[in-house]
PDB file of C-alpha atoms in Angstrom:
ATOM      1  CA  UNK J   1     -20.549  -7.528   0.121  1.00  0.00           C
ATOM      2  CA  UNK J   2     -17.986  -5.076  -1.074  1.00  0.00           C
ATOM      3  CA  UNK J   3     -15.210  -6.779  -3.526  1.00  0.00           C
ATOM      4  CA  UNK J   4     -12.820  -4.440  -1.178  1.00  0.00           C
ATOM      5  CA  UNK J   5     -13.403  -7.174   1.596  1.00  0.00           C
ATOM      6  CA  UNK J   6     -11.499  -9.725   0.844  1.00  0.00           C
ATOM      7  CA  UNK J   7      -8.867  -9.330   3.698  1.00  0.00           C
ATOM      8  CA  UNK J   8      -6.360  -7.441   5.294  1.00  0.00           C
ATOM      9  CA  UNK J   9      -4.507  -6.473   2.647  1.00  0.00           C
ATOM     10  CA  UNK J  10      -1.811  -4.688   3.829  1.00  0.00           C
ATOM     11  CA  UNK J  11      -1.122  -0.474   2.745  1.00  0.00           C
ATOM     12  CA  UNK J  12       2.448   1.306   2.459  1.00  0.00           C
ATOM     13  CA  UNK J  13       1.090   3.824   4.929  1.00  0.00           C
ATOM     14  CA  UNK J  14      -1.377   4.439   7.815  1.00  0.00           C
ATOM     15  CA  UNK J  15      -4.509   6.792   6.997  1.00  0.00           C
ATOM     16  CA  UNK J  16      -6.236   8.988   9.168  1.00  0.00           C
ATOM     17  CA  UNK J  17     -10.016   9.725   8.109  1.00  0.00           C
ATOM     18  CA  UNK J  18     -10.923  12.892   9.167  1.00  0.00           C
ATOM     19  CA  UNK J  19     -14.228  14.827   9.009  1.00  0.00           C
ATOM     20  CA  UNK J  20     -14.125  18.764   9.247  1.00  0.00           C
ATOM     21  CA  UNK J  21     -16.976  20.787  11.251  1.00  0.00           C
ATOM     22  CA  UNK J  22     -17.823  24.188   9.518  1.00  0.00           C
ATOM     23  CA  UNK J  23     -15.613  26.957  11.596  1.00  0.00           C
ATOM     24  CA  UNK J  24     -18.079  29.163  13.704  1.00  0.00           C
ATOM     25  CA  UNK J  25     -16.756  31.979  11.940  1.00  0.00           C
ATOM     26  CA  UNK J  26     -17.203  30.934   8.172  1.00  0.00           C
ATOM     27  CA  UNK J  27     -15.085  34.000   7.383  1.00  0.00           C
ATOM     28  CA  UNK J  28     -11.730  32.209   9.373  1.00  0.00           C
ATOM     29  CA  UNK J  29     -10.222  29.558   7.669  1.00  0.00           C
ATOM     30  CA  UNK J  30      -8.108  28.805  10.899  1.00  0.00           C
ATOM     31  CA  UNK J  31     -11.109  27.864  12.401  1.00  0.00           C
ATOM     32  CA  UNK J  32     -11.875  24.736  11.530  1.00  0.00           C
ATOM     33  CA  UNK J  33     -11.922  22.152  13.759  1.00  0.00           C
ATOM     34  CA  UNK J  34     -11.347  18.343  12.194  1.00  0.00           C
ATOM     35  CA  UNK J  35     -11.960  15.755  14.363  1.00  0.00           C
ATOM     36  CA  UNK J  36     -10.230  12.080  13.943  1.00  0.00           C
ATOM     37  CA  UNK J  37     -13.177   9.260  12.682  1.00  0.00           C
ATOM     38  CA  UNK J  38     -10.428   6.310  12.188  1.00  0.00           C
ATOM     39  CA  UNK J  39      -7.068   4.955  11.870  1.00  0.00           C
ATOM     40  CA  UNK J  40      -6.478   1.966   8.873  1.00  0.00           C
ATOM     41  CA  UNK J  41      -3.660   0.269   7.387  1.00  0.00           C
ATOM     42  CA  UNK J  42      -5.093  -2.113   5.265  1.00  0.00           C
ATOM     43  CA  UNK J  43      -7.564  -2.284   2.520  1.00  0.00           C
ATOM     44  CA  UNK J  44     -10.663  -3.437   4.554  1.00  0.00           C
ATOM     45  CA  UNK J  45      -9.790  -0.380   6.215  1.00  0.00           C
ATOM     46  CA  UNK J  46      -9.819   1.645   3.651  1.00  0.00           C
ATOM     47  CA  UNK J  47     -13.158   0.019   2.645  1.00  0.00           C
ATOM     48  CA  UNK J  48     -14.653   0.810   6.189  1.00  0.00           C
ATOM     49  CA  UNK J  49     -13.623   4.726   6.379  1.00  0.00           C
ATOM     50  CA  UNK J  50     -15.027   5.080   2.678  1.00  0.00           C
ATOM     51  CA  UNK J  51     -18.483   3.203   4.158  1.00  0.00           C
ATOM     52  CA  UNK J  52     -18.052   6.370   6.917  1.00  0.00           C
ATOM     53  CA  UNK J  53     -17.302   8.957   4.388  1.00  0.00           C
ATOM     54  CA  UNK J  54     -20.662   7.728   2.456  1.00  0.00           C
ATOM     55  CA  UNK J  55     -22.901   8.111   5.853  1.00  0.00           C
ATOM     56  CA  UNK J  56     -21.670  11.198   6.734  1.00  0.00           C
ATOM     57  CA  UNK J  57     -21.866  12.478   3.454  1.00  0.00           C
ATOM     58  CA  UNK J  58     -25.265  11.118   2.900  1.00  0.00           C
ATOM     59  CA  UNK J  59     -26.268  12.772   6.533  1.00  0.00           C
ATOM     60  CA  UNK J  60     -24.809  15.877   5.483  1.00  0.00           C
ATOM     61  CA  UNK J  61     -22.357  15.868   8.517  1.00  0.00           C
ATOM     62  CA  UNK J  62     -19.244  18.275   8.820  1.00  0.00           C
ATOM     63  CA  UNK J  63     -17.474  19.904   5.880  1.00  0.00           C
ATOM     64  CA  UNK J  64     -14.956  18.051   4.369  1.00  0.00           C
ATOM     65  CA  UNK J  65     -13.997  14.649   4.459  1.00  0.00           C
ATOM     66  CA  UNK J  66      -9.773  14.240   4.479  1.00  0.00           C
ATOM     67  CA  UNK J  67      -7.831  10.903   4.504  1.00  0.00           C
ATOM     68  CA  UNK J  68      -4.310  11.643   5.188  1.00  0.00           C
ATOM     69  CA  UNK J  69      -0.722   9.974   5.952  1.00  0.00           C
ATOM     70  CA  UNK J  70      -0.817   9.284   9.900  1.00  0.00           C
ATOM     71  CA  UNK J  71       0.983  12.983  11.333  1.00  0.00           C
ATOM     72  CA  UNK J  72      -0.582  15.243   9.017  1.00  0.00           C
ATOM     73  CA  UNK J  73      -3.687  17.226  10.028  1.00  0.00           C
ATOM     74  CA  UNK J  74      -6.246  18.653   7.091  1.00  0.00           C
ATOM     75  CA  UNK J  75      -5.543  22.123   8.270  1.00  0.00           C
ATOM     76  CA  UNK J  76      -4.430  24.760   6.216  1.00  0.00           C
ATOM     77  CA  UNK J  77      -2.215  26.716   8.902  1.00  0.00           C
ATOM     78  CA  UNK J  78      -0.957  23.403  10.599  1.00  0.00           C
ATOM     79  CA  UNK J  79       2.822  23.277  10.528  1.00  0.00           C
ATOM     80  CA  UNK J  80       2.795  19.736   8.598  1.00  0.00           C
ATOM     81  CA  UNK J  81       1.386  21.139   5.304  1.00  0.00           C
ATOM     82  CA  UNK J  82       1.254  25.120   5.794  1.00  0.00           C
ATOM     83  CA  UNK J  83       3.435  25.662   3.168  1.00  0.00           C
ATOM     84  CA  UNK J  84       1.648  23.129   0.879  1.00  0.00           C
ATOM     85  CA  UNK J  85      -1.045  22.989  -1.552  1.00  0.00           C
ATOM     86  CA  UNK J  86      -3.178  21.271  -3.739  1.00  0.00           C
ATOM     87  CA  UNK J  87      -4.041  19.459  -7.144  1.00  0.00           C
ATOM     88  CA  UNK J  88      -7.403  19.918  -7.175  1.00  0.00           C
ATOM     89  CA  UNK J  89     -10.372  17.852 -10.053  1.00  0.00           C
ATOM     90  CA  UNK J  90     -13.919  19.308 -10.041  1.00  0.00           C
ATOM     91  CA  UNK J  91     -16.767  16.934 -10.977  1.00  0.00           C
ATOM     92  CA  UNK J  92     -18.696  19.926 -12.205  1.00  0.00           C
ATOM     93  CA  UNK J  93     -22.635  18.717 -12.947  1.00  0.00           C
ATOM     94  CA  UNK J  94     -21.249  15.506 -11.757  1.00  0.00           C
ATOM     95  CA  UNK J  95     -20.373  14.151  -8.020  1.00  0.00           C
ATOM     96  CA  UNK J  96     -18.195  11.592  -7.108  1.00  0.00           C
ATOM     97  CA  UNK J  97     -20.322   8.276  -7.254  1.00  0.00           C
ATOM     98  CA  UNK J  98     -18.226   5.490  -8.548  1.00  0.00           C
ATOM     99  CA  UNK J  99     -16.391   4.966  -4.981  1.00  0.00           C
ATOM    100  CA  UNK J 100     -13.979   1.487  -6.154  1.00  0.00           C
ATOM    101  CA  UNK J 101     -12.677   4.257  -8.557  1.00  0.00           C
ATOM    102  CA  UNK J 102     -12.082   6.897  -5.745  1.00  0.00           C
ATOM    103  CA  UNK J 103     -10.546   3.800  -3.380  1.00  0.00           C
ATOM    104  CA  UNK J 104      -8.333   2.957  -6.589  1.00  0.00           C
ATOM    105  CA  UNK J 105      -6.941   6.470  -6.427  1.00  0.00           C
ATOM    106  CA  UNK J 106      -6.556   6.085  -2.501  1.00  0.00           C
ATOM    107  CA  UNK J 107      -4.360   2.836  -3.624  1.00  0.00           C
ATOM    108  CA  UNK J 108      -2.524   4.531  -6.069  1.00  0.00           C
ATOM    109  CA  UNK J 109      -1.677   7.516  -3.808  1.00  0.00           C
ATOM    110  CA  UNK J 110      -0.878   4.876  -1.308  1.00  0.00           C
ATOM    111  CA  UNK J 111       1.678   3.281  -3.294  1.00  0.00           C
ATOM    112  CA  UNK J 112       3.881   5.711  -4.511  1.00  0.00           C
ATOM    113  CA  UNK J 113       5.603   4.772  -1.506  1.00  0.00           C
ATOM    114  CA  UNK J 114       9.548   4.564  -2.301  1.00  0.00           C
ATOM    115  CA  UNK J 115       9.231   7.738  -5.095  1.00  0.00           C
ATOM    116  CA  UNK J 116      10.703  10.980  -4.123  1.00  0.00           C
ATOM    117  CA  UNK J 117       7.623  12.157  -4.441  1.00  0.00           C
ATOM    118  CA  UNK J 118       6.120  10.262  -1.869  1.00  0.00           C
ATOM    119  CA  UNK J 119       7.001  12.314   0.843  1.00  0.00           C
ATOM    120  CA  UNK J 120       5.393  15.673  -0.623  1.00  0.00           C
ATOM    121  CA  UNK J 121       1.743  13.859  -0.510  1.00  0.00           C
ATOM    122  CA  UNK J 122       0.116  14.262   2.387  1.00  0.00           C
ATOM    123  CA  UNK J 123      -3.469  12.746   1.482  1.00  0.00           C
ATOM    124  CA  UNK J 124      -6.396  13.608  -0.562  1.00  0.00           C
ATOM    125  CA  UNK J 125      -9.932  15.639   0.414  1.00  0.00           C
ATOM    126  CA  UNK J 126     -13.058  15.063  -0.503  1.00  0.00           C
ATOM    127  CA  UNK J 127     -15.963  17.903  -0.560  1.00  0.00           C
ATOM    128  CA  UNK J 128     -19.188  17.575   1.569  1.00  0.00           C
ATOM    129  CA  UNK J 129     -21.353  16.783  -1.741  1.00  0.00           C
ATOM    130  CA  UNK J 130     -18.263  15.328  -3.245  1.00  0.00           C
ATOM    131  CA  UNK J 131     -18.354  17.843  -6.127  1.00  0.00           C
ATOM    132  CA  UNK J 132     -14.482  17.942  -5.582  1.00  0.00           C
ATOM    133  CA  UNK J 133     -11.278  15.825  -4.725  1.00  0.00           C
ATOM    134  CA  UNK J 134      -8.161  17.616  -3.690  1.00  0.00           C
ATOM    135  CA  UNK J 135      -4.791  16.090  -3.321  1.00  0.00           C
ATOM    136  CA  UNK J 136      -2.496  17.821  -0.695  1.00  0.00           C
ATOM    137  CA  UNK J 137       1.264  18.669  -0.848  1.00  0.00           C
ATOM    138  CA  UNK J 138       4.085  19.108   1.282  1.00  0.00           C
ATOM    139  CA  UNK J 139       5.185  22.355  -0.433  1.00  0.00           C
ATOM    140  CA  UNK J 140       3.905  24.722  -3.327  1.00  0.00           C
ATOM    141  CA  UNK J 141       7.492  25.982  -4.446  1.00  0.00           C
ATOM    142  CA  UNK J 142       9.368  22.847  -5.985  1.00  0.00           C
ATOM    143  CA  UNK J 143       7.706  22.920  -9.438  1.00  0.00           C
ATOM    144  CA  UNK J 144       9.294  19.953 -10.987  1.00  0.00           C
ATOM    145  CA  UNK J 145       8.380  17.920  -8.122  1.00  0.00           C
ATOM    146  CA  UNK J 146       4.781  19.489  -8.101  1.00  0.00           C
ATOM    147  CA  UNK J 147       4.299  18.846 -11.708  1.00  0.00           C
ATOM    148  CA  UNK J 148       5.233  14.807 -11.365  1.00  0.00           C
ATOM    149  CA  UNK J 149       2.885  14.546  -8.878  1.00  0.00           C
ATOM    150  CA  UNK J 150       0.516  16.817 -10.671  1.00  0.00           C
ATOM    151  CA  UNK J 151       0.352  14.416 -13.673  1.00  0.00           C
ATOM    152  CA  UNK J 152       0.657  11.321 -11.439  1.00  0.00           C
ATOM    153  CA  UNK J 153      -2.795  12.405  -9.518  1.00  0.00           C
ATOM    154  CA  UNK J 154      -3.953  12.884 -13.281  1.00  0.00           C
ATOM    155  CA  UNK J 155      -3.544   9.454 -13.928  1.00  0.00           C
ATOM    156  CA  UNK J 156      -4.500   8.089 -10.776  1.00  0.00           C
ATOM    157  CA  UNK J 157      -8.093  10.369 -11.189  1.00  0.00           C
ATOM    158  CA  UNK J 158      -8.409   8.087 -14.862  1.00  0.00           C
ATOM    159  CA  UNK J 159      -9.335  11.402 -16.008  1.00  0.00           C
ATOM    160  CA  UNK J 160     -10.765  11.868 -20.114  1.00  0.00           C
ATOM    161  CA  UNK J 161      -9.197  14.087 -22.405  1.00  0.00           C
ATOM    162  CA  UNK J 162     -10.218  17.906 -21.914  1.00  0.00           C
ATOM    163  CA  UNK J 163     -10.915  17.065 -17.914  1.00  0.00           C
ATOM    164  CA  UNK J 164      -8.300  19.362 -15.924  1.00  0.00           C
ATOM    165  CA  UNK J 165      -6.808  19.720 -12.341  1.00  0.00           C
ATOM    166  CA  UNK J 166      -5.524  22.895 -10.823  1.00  0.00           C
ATOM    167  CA  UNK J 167      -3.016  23.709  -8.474  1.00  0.00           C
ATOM    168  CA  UNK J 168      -3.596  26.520  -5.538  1.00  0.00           C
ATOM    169  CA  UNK J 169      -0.972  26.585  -2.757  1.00  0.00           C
ATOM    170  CA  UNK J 170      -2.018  27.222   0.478  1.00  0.00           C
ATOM    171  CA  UNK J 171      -1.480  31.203   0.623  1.00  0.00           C
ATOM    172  CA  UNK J 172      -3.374  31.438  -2.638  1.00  0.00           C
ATOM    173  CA  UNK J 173      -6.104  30.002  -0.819  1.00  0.00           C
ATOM    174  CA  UNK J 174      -6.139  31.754   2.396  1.00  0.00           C
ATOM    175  CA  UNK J 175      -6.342  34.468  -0.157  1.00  0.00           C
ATOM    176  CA  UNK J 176      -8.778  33.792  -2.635  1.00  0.00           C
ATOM    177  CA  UNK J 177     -11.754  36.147  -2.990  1.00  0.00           C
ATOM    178  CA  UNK J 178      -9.337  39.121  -1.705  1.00  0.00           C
ATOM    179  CA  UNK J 179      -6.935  39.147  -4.567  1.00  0.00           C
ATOM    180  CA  UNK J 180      -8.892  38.172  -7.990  1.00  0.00           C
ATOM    181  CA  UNK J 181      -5.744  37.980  -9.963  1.00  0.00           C
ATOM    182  CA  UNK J 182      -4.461  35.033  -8.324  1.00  0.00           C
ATOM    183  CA  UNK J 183      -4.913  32.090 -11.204  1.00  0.00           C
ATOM    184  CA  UNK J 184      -4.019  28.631 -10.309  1.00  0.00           C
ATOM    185  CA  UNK J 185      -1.736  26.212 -12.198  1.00  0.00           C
ATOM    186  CA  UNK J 186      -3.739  24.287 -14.379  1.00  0.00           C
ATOM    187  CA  UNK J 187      -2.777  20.424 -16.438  1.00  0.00           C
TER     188      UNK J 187
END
């Protein structure tokens, strides 16, 4: 039994937990279709969506796996984050296995609740072989605010000395492999 389940503890926000299918044109990154898994609000919530994200993971199913603030969609053209971006950590060699420490991030993201900050996050993605963890923004232009909550997700990632996170707004994305000289922030 999971030392997440000890109730209904409640969360600043509702979650959506979303898995992406690979786009039938791999080419398009407009065409990706997420689809919904589940709705929580509390930390035996959280707890069951990460249980999800570890089956479908393990089963190899879709292509991302997204938990975002209820009215945001993990789409990089949809109007609720299209002028975003993201702080993004790769494991490198490594994967994401210790989950309580990617469910204490969730938390932490969770409760920045009350910050002006809190409005620019718009949830955090995890990679099919969870090789990588993104953190979504709001916007890619305010660079004071993008730096707080740069070195907030930082923090909240527990990462060591020398371990890095990089920045990529949205465009940059949509635009990567076409225009090499495109670097991304780094902390």
């Amino acid at each position: 039994m999971s030392c997440f389940n000890r109730g209904n503890i409640k969360m600043q926000h509702t979650w959506v937990f979303w898995i992406a299918t690979p786009p039938a044109n791999p080419s398009d990154l407009s065409d990706r279709s997420p689809e919904e898994k589940m709705t929580f609000n509390t930390l035996y919530g959280l707890n069951e969506a990460v249980k999800e994200l570890i089956r479908t993971a393990e089963m190899g199913m879709g292509e991302g796996h997204y938990f975002f603030k209820q009215g945001a969609v993990p789409v990089l053209h949809h109007h609720s984050n299209e002028r975003g971006g993201r702080w993004t950590f790769e494991f490198g060699d490594r994967r994401l296995t210790d989950l309580s420490s990617f469910i204490h991030t969730m938390m932490t993201i969770d409760r920045v609740s009350g910050l002006r900050e809190d409005d620019e996050i718009l949830g955090l993605a995890i990679h099919l072989d969870l090789s990588r963890v993104s953190l979504w923004t709001r916007t890619a232009n305010c660079n004071s605010t993008l730096q707080v909550v740069g070195a907030w997700f930082n923090v909240a990632m527990n990462l060591e000395r020398g371990q890095t996170i990089a920045f990529n707004s949205n465009m940059d994305i949509g635009t990567i492999g076409r225009n090499p000289d495109r670097t991304a922030t780094k902390m």
